[in-house]
Amino acid sequence: MGEEKILVVEDDKQIKKFIRYALEKEGYIYSGADNAQDALEILVTEDIQLILLDLGLPDFDGMEVLEKVREWADIPVIIISSRDQDEDKVKALDQGADDYLTKPFSIIELLARIRVAIRHINKLSTDNLKPIFTIGNLKLDVENHNFYREGERLHLTPMEFKLLEILFKNAGKVLTTQNIIRQIWGPGYGNDTQALRTLMAGLRRKVEENAAKPQYIITEIGIGYRLRDE
Amino acid sequence: MGEEKILVVEDDKQIKKFIRYALEKEGYIYSGADNAQDALEILVTEDIQLILLDLGLPDFDGMEVLEKVREWADIPVIIISSRDQDEDKVKALDQGADDYLTKPFSIIELLARIRVAIRHINKLSTDNLKPIFTIGNLKLDVENHNFYREGERLHLTPMEFKLLEILFKNAGKVLTTQNIIRQIWGPGYGNDTQALRTLMAGLRRKVEENAAKPQYIITEIGIGYRLRDE
DNA sequence: TTACTTTAATTAAATCTTTATAAAGATCAA
DNA sequence: TTGATCTTTATAAAGATTTAATTAAAGTAA
């Protein structure tokens, strides 16, 4: 999130500076062009995720840039223009622009519309929001709620799954029993370490080859547990 | 193309009439609601492709409609509002709206922005278009609304079909009961897991050889259901 | 009507908690 | 270092609780 590279095509230095400041503050990577020629150059050499395009450029009309981009890629394009005629907006939007802002515009609106555009591309690429953890021959797919050992899917109870997820999220680190208990049973739960031990025994029976000699879930006596992560 | 059904949520009869005329002239199918209540009602009963939403509604705030819709589906929403404060725009766009137009707006700009939104959903749906699902000896033809087991066509009730479609679309993943309920009955529906269980029993009787030992629709106790996908 | 959906009641199953006991590790005096 | 003792952890099994499946009956809409 927030690491998208945005190309700003605008000849007014003042406005460009202003936009650059706002974008970088939000965590985006900025790239700038003063004219159509440079913009197209940057587009083929850099990995741009979104374009902010002014229509009034010194060399070509911004519409030509839009046309060239659309021949070639589906990068979202937000037009920023001083032309406020409806016909201009319609033409640009039908030419493939994703949004159209008229100058002067507020920077918070611009940023919100950038977020909308990025949401759209993320939906296209069907990003996996939740990670898939893999350690040794164990695999935990949190998104789809699946656990595999040596490629074979094994059933975990809800609490076993939750416990294993906590361990995976902190792989390599030692978690205190109290910490784990609080994460599973919530705060206000007594220090019922016995319940955790029982749960742990059941989980180990499924995770480990030999539960008596754990290879993954290591006990740190007097402290808690740790998932081996080499 | 041009046969999308558009829901217009707006209490001003004048504006609604105006928009209706424009939409129908463009070949869209019009559907109208005066308030939030009716809007949600229509959303669960009709197959809506796009929503034009006024924020100033008589019963609830339009933002609540937006929130409910987003809990449940990815239908594009274009806000049409007389509130022209930047903060309102940012809030709505971040809440999941796809565009924001301030009244008074020109009808040609509205139509252009509708075309942009529809372009987006068409891009989404052509990328992951799978009209006929097959798993084991089950076949689901969503396009023609047919279900086959071992080549033999079986009748499913509308809700059974919808449920099976959801399962097929997420084959291999575990779907929570709450998630399934929302997808079938729509937003604002209580956590009536019992209705789902009954529906599931009926579906299993048709899908499974032996409903007592399901081979396809697996129960993940404490979580939800999963369609086996190997 | 007829087919479908929802509600309700009963039965069944899986999961969670508790308890008892065994095993492993730590401590300390001689 | 050794062995007695205490502390901590592991496992198994019984009981309690939660969750799901099934069936039948009542309500709804075409």
Short mmCIF file of N, CA and C in Angstrom, two decimals, chain B residues 33-158:
data_model
loop_
_atom_site.label_atom_id
_atom_site.label_comp_id
_atom_site.label_asym_id
_atom_site.label_seq_id
_atom_site.Cartn_x
_atom_site.Cartn_y
_atom_site.Cartn_z
N ALA B 33 -35.54 4.68 -6.71
CA ALA B 33 -35.94 4.59 -5.31
C ALA B 33 -35.93 6.00 -4.71
N ASP B 34 -36.93 6.28 -3.83
CA ASP B 34 -37.03 7.60 -3.20
C ASP B 34 -36.25 7.69 -1.91
N ASN B 35 -35.98 6.53 -1.31
CA ASN B 35 -35.34 6.56 0.00
C ASN B 35 -34.43 5.35 0.18
N ALA B 36 -33.71 5.34 1.28
CA ALA B 36 -32.71 4.31 1.54
C ALA B 36 -33.34 2.93 1.67
N GLN B 37 -34.45 2.90 2.39
CA GLN B 37 -35.17 1.64 2.62
C GLN B 37 -35.50 0.94 1.29
N ASP B 38 -36.16 1.68 0.42
CA ASP B 38 -36.54 1.13 -0.89
C ASP B 38 -35.31 0.73 -1.69
N ALA B 39 -34.27 1.53 -1.59
CA ALA B 39 -33.06 1.27 -2.37
C ALA B 39 -32.49 -0.11 -2.01
N LEU B 40 -32.38 -0.39 -0.70
CA LEU B 40 -31.82 -1.67 -0.27
C LEU B 40 -32.73 -2.82 -0.68
N GLU B 41 -34.02 -2.56 -0.60
CA GLU B 41 -35.02 -3.56 -1.03
C GLU B 41 -34.80 -3.94 -2.50
N ILE B 42 -34.67 -2.92 -3.34
CA ILE B 42 -34.47 -3.16 -4.77
C ILE B 42 -33.15 -3.88 -5.03
N LEU B 43 -32.13 -3.50 -4.25
CA LEU B 43 -30.81 -4.10 -4.47
C LEU B 43 -30.80 -5.61 -4.27
N VAL B 44 -31.61 -6.10 -3.32
CA VAL B 44 -31.59 -7.54 -3.09
C VAL B 44 -32.53 -8.28 -4.03
N THR B 45 -33.51 -7.58 -4.59
CA THR B 45 -34.47 -8.28 -5.45
C THR B 45 -34.12 -8.16 -6.93
N GLU B 46 -33.51 -7.03 -7.32
CA GLU B 46 -33.22 -6.85 -8.74
C GLU B 46 -31.72 -6.96 -9.01
N ASP B 47 -31.40 -7.18 -10.24
CA ASP B 47 -30.00 -7.35 -10.63
C ASP B 47 -29.44 -6.02 -11.13
N ILE B 48 -28.94 -5.23 -10.19
CA ILE B 48 -28.49 -3.88 -10.48
C ILE B 48 -27.00 -3.86 -10.83
N GLN B 49 -26.65 -3.12 -11.88
CA GLN B 49 -25.23 -3.04 -12.28
C GLN B 49 -24.54 -1.77 -11.80
N LEU B 50 -25.32 -0.73 -11.52
CA LEU B 50 -24.71 0.54 -11.12
C LEU B 50 -25.71 1.35 -10.30
N ILE B 51 -25.20 2.14 -9.34
CA ILE B 51 -26.07 2.93 -8.48
C ILE B 51 -25.71 4.42 -8.59
N LEU B 52 -26.72 5.25 -8.81
CA LEU B 52 -26.55 6.70 -8.69
C LEU B 52 -27.19 7.07 -7.37
N LEU B 53 -26.40 7.60 -6.46
CA LEU B 53 -26.88 7.78 -5.09
C LEU B 53 -26.81 9.23 -4.63
N ASP B 54 -27.95 9.75 -4.25
CA ASP B 54 -28.00 11.07 -3.63
C ASP B 54 -27.72 10.90 -2.14
N LEU B 55 -26.94 11.80 -1.56
CA LEU B 55 -26.62 11.66 -0.14
C LEU B 55 -27.75 12.17 0.76
N GLY B 56 -28.51 13.15 0.29
CA GLY B 56 -29.57 13.70 1.14
C GLY B 56 -30.89 12.99 0.95
N LEU B 57 -31.07 11.92 1.70
CA LEU B 57 -32.30 11.14 1.58
C LEU B 57 -33.21 11.41 2.77
N PRO B 58 -34.51 11.17 2.62
CA PRO B 58 -35.43 11.48 3.71
C PRO B 58 -35.29 10.58 4.93
N ASP B 59 -35.01 9.29 4.72
CA ASP B 59 -34.98 8.39 5.89
C ASP B 59 -33.59 8.25 6.50
N PHE B 60 -32.66 7.68 5.74
CA PHE B 60 -31.30 7.55 6.26
C PHE B 60 -30.36 8.42 5.46
N ASP B 61 -29.16 8.58 5.96
CA ASP B 61 -28.15 9.27 5.19
C ASP B 61 -27.69 8.33 4.07
N GLY B 62 -27.40 8.93 2.92
CA GLY B 62 -26.95 8.13 1.79
C GLY B 62 -25.69 7.34 2.10
N MET B 63 -24.87 7.87 3.00
CA MET B 63 -23.63 7.18 3.37
C MET B 63 -23.92 5.80 3.96
N GLU B 64 -25.05 5.69 4.64
CA GLU B 64 -25.38 4.38 5.22
C GLU B 64 -25.72 3.37 4.13
N VAL B 65 -26.38 3.86 3.09
CA VAL B 65 -26.67 2.98 1.96
C VAL B 65 -25.36 2.50 1.36
N LEU B 66 -24.45 3.43 1.16
CA LEU B 66 -23.15 3.10 0.58
C LEU B 66 -22.44 2.04 1.43
N GLU B 67 -22.48 2.24 2.73
CA GLU B 67 -21.83 1.30 3.65
C GLU B 67 -22.42 -0.11 3.52
N LYS B 68 -23.75 -0.17 3.52
CA LYS B 68 -24.45 -1.46 3.40
C LYS B 68 -24.11 -2.15 2.09
N VAL B 69 -24.10 -1.37 1.02
CA VAL B 69 -23.80 -1.94 -0.30
C VAL B 69 -22.40 -2.52 -0.31
N ARG B 70 -21.46 -1.80 0.27
CA ARG B 70 -20.06 -2.23 0.24
C ARG B 70 -19.79 -3.45 1.10
N GLU B 71 -20.64 -3.68 2.11
CA GLU B 71 -20.49 -4.89 2.92
C GLU B 71 -20.75 -6.13 2.09
N TRP B 72 -21.36 -5.91 0.97
CA TRP B 72 -22.05 -7.01 0.34
C TRP B 72 -21.71 -7.19 -1.13
N ALA B 73 -21.46 -6.11 -1.85
CA ALA B 73 -21.21 -6.28 -3.27
C ALA B 73 -20.30 -5.17 -3.80
N ASP B 74 -19.76 -5.38 -5.00
CA ASP B 74 -18.84 -4.42 -5.59
C ASP B 74 -19.48 -3.60 -6.69
N ILE B 75 -20.78 -3.42 -6.61
CA ILE B 75 -21.48 -2.61 -7.61
C ILE B 75 -20.93 -1.17 -7.58
N PRO B 76 -20.60 -0.61 -8.76
CA PRO B 76 -20.11 0.77 -8.74
C PRO B 76 -21.19 1.75 -8.28
N VAL B 77 -20.76 2.72 -7.48
CA VAL B 77 -21.67 3.73 -6.93
C VAL B 77 -21.15 5.11 -7.33
N ILE B 78 -22.01 5.89 -7.98
CA ILE B 78 -21.67 7.28 -8.28
C ILE B 78 -22.54 8.17 -7.40
N ILE B 79 -21.89 9.00 -6.59
CA ILE B 79 -22.64 9.89 -5.70
C ILE B 79 -23.06 11.14 -6.48
N ILE B 80 -24.32 11.53 -6.33
CA ILE B 80 -24.76 12.83 -6.84
C ILE B 80 -25.33 13.59 -5.65
N SER B 81 -24.67 14.70 -5.33
CA SER B 81 -25.03 15.37 -4.09
C SER B 81 -24.96 16.87 -4.24
N SER B 82 -25.72 17.57 -3.42
CA SER B 82 -25.61 19.02 -3.43
C SER B 82 -24.54 19.50 -2.45
N ARG B 83 -24.06 18.58 -1.62
CA ARG B 83 -22.97 18.93 -0.71
C ARG B 83 -21.68 19.06 -1.54
N ASP B 84 -21.10 20.24 -1.54
CA ASP B 84 -19.91 20.41 -2.37
C ASP B 84 -18.64 20.61 -1.55
N GLN B 85 -18.71 20.32 -0.25
CA GLN B 85 -17.52 20.42 0.58
C GLN B 85 -16.55 19.30 0.23
N ASP B 86 -15.27 19.63 0.19
CA ASP B 86 -14.25 18.62 -0.12
C ASP B 86 -14.29 17.47 0.86
N GLU B 87 -14.55 17.79 2.12
CA GLU B 87 -14.57 16.74 3.14
C GLU B 87 -15.65 15.69 2.85
N ASP B 88 -16.79 16.15 2.37
CA ASP B 88 -17.87 15.21 2.02
C ASP B 88 -17.43 14.29 0.89
N LYS B 89 -16.80 14.90 -0.10
CA LYS B 89 -16.34 14.10 -1.24
C LYS B 89 -15.34 13.03 -0.79
N VAL B 90 -14.35 13.47 0.00
CA VAL B 90 -13.30 12.56 0.45
C VAL B 90 -13.91 11.42 1.25
N LYS B 91 -14.83 11.75 2.12
CA LYS B 91 -15.46 10.75 2.97
C LYS B 91 -16.19 9.70 2.13
N ALA B 92 -16.96 10.18 1.18
CA ALA B 92 -17.73 9.26 0.33
C ALA B 92 -16.82 8.40 -0.53
N LEU B 93 -15.82 9.02 -1.12
CA LEU B 93 -14.91 8.26 -1.99
C LEU B 93 -14.14 7.21 -1.20
N ASP B 94 -13.73 7.57 0.01
CA ASP B 94 -13.00 6.60 0.84
C ASP B 94 -13.91 5.51 1.38
N GLN B 95 -15.18 5.83 1.48
CA GLN B 95 -16.13 4.82 1.96
C GLN B 95 -16.45 3.79 0.88
N GLY B 96 -15.99 4.04 -0.34
CA GLY B 96 -16.17 3.05 -1.38
C GLY B 96 -16.89 3.56 -2.62
N ALA B 97 -17.29 4.84 -2.62
CA ALA B 97 -17.91 5.39 -3.82
C ALA B 97 -16.89 5.44 -4.95
N ASP B 98 -17.36 5.30 -6.18
CA ASP B 98 -16.44 5.28 -7.32
C ASP B 98 -16.30 6.65 -7.97
N ASP B 99 -17.30 7.52 -7.75
CA ASP B 99 -17.22 8.87 -8.31
C ASP B 99 -18.16 9.77 -7.52
N TYR B 100 -17.97 11.07 -7.69
CA TYR B 100 -18.76 12.04 -6.92
C TYR B 100 -19.05 13.24 -7.80
N LEU B 101 -20.32 13.52 -8.03
CA LEU B 101 -20.72 14.67 -8.84
C LEU B 101 -21.52 15.63 -7.98
N THR B 102 -21.23 16.90 -8.13
CA THR B 102 -21.94 17.91 -7.35
C THR B 102 -23.06 18.51 -8.18
N LYS B 103 -24.24 18.64 -7.56
CA LYS B 103 -25.36 19.30 -8.24
C LYS B 103 -25.12 20.81 -8.24
N PRO B 104 -25.49 21.52 -9.28
CA PRO B 104 -26.03 20.96 -10.52
C PRO B 104 -24.90 20.43 -11.41
N PHE B 105 -25.18 19.31 -12.07
CA PHE B 105 -24.16 18.74 -12.97
C PHE B 105 -24.78 18.66 -14.38
N SER B 106 -23.93 18.55 -15.36
CA SER B 106 -24.47 18.43 -16.71
C SER B 106 -24.75 16.96 -16.98
N ILE B 107 -25.80 16.72 -17.71
CA ILE B 107 -26.19 15.34 -17.96
C ILE B 107 -25.17 14.61 -18.83
N ILE B 108 -24.51 15.34 -19.72
CA ILE B 108 -23.53 14.64 -20.57
C ILE B 108 -22.31 14.21 -19.75
N GLU B 109 -21.97 15.01 -18.73
CA GLU B 109 -20.86 14.58 -17.88
C GLU B 109 -21.28 13.35 -17.07
N LEU B 110 -22.49 13.36 -16.54
CA LEU B 110 -22.96 12.20 -15.80
C LEU B 110 -22.91 10.94 -16.66
N LEU B 111 -23.39 11.04 -17.88
CA LEU B 111 -23.40 9.87 -18.77
C LEU B 111 -21.98 9.40 -19.06
N ALA B 112 -21.07 10.35 -19.23
CA ALA B 112 -19.67 9.98 -19.50
C ALA B 112 -19.08 9.25 -18.30
N ARG B 113 -19.42 9.73 -17.09
CA ARG B 113 -18.87 9.09 -15.89
C ARG B 113 -19.51 7.72 -15.66
N ILE B 114 -20.76 7.56 -16.09
CA ILE B 114 -21.39 6.24 -16.03
C ILE B 114 -20.66 5.28 -16.98
N ARG B 115 -20.32 5.78 -18.15
CA ARG B 115 -19.59 4.92 -19.10
C ARG B 115 -18.24 4.49 -18.53
N VAL B 116 -17.57 5.39 -17.82
CA VAL B 116 -16.29 5.03 -17.19
C VAL B 116 -16.51 3.90 -16.18
N ALA B 117 -17.52 4.05 -15.34
CA ALA B 117 -17.78 3.05 -14.30
C ALA B 117 -18.10 1.69 -14.92
N ILE B 118 -18.88 1.71 -15.98
CA ILE B 118 -19.26 0.45 -16.64
C ILE B 118 -18.07 -0.19 -17.33
N ARG B 119 -17.21 0.66 -17.89
CA ARG B 119 -15.96 0.16 -18.47
C ARG B 119 -15.18 -0.61 -17.42
N HIS B 120 -15.13 -0.07 -16.21
CA HIS B 120 -14.39 -0.72 -15.14
C HIS B 120 -14.96 -2.10 -14.80
N ILE B 121 -16.29 -2.18 -14.64
CA ILE B 121 -16.83 -3.50 -14.26
C ILE B 121 -16.69 -4.49 -15.40
N ASN B 122 -16.81 -4.03 -16.65
CA ASN B 122 -16.63 -4.94 -17.77
C ASN B 122 -15.22 -5.49 -17.82
N LYS B 123 -14.27 -4.65 -17.46
CA LYS B 123 -12.89 -5.11 -17.43
C LYS B 123 -12.72 -6.19 -16.36
N LEU B 124 -13.37 -5.95 -15.22
CA LEU B 124 -13.30 -6.91 -14.13
C LEU B 124 -13.91 -8.25 -14.52
N SER B 125 -15.08 -8.20 -15.13
CA SER B 125 -15.81 -9.45 -15.35
C SER B 125 -15.27 -10.26 -16.52
N THR B 126 -14.65 -9.59 -17.52
CA THR B 126 -14.12 -10.38 -18.63
C THR B 126 -12.85 -11.10 -18.22
N ASP B 127 -12.19 -10.56 -17.20
CA ASP B 127 -10.95 -11.18 -16.77
C ASP B 127 -11.17 -12.48 -16.00
N ASN B 128 -12.21 -12.49 -15.18
CA ASN B 128 -12.46 -13.75 -14.47
C ASN B 128 -13.83 -14.30 -14.82
N LEU B 129 -14.03 -14.51 -16.10
CA LEU B 129 -15.30 -15.04 -16.55
C LEU B 129 -15.21 -16.56 -16.67
N LYS B 130 -16.00 -17.25 -15.86
CA LYS B 130 -16.01 -18.71 -15.91
C LYS B 130 -17.45 -19.18 -15.91
N PRO B 131 -18.05 -19.29 -17.08
CA PRO B 131 -19.48 -19.57 -17.11
C PRO B 131 -19.82 -21.00 -16.70
N ILE B 132 -18.94 -21.96 -16.97
CA ILE B 132 -19.27 -23.36 -16.63
C ILE B 132 -18.22 -23.91 -15.67
N PHE B 133 -18.65 -24.23 -14.46
CA PHE B 133 -17.75 -24.81 -13.47
C PHE B 133 -17.88 -26.33 -13.50
N THR B 134 -16.77 -27.03 -13.31
CA THR B 134 -16.82 -28.48 -13.20
C THR B 134 -15.91 -28.94 -12.07
N ILE B 135 -16.45 -29.73 -11.17
CA ILE B 135 -15.66 -30.33 -10.12
C ILE B 135 -16.15 -31.76 -9.95
N GLY B 136 -15.22 -32.69 -10.06
CA GLY B 136 -15.61 -34.09 -9.96
C GLY B 136 -16.67 -34.40 -11.00
N ASN B 137 -17.77 -35.02 -10.59
CA ASN B 137 -18.83 -35.27 -11.56
C ASN B 137 -19.98 -34.27 -11.43
N LEU B 138 -19.63 -33.09 -10.90
CA LEU B 138 -20.61 -32.01 -10.82
C LEU B 138 -20.32 -30.98 -11.90
N LYS B 139 -21.37 -30.41 -12.47
CA LYS B 139 -21.19 -29.37 -13.46
C LYS B 139 -22.24 -28.28 -13.22
N LEU B 140 -21.76 -27.03 -13.17
CA LEU B 140 -22.68 -25.92 -12.95
C LEU B 140 -22.55 -24.93 -14.10
N ASP B 141 -23.62 -24.79 -14.86
CA ASP B 141 -23.64 -23.88 -16.01
C ASP B 141 -24.40 -22.63 -15.57
N VAL B 142 -23.64 -21.63 -15.13
CA VAL B 142 -24.27 -20.43 -14.56
C VAL B 142 -25.05 -19.68 -15.64
N GLU B 143 -24.43 -19.57 -16.79
CA GLU B 143 -25.04 -18.87 -17.92
C GLU B 143 -26.47 -19.35 -18.18
N ASN B 144 -26.63 -20.66 -18.31
CA ASN B 144 -27.94 -21.22 -18.66
C ASN B 144 -28.71 -21.76 -17.47
N HIS B 145 -28.12 -21.55 -16.27
CA HIS B 145 -28.84 -21.91 -15.05
C HIS B 145 -29.16 -23.40 -14.99
N ASN B 146 -28.15 -24.21 -15.29
CA ASN B 146 -28.33 -25.66 -15.24
C ASN B 146 -27.31 -26.32 -14.34
N PHE B 147 -27.75 -27.38 -13.67
CA PHE B 147 -26.84 -28.14 -12.83
C PHE B 147 -26.91 -29.62 -13.21
N TYR B 148 -25.73 -30.26 -13.31
CA TYR B 148 -25.68 -31.66 -13.69
C TYR B 148 -24.88 -32.46 -12.67
N ARG B 149 -25.37 -33.66 -12.38
CA ARG B 149 -24.58 -34.60 -11.57
C ARG B 149 -24.45 -35.87 -12.38
N GLU B 150 -23.24 -36.27 -12.62
CA GLU B 150 -22.95 -37.42 -13.49
C GLU B 150 -23.68 -37.29 -14.82
N GLY B 151 -23.63 -36.10 -15.37
CA GLY B 151 -24.21 -35.86 -16.69
C GLY B 151 -25.71 -35.69 -16.69
N GLU B 152 -26.32 -36.01 -15.57
CA GLU B 152 -27.77 -35.93 -15.50
C GLU B 152 -28.19 -34.58 -14.92
N ARG B 153 -29.14 -33.96 -15.60
CA ARG B 153 -29.59 -32.65 -15.17
C ARG B 153 -30.51 -32.77 -13.96
N LEU B 154 -30.19 -31.99 -12.90
CA LEU B 154 -31.03 -32.00 -11.71
C LEU B 154 -31.60 -30.60 -11.49
N HIS B 155 -32.77 -30.56 -10.94
CA HIS B 155 -33.39 -29.27 -10.68
C HIS B 155 -32.95 -28.72 -9.33
N LEU B 156 -32.51 -27.46 -9.33
CA LEU B 156 -32.21 -26.77 -8.07
C LEU B 156 -33.17 -25.59 -7.94
N THR B 157 -33.57 -25.30 -6.71
CA THR B 157 -34.40 -24.11 -6.48
C THR B 157 -33.51 -22.89 -6.65
N PRO B 158 -34.09 -21.71 -6.85
CA PRO B 158 -33.27 -20.51 -7.06
C PRO B 158 -32.22 -20.28 -5.96
#
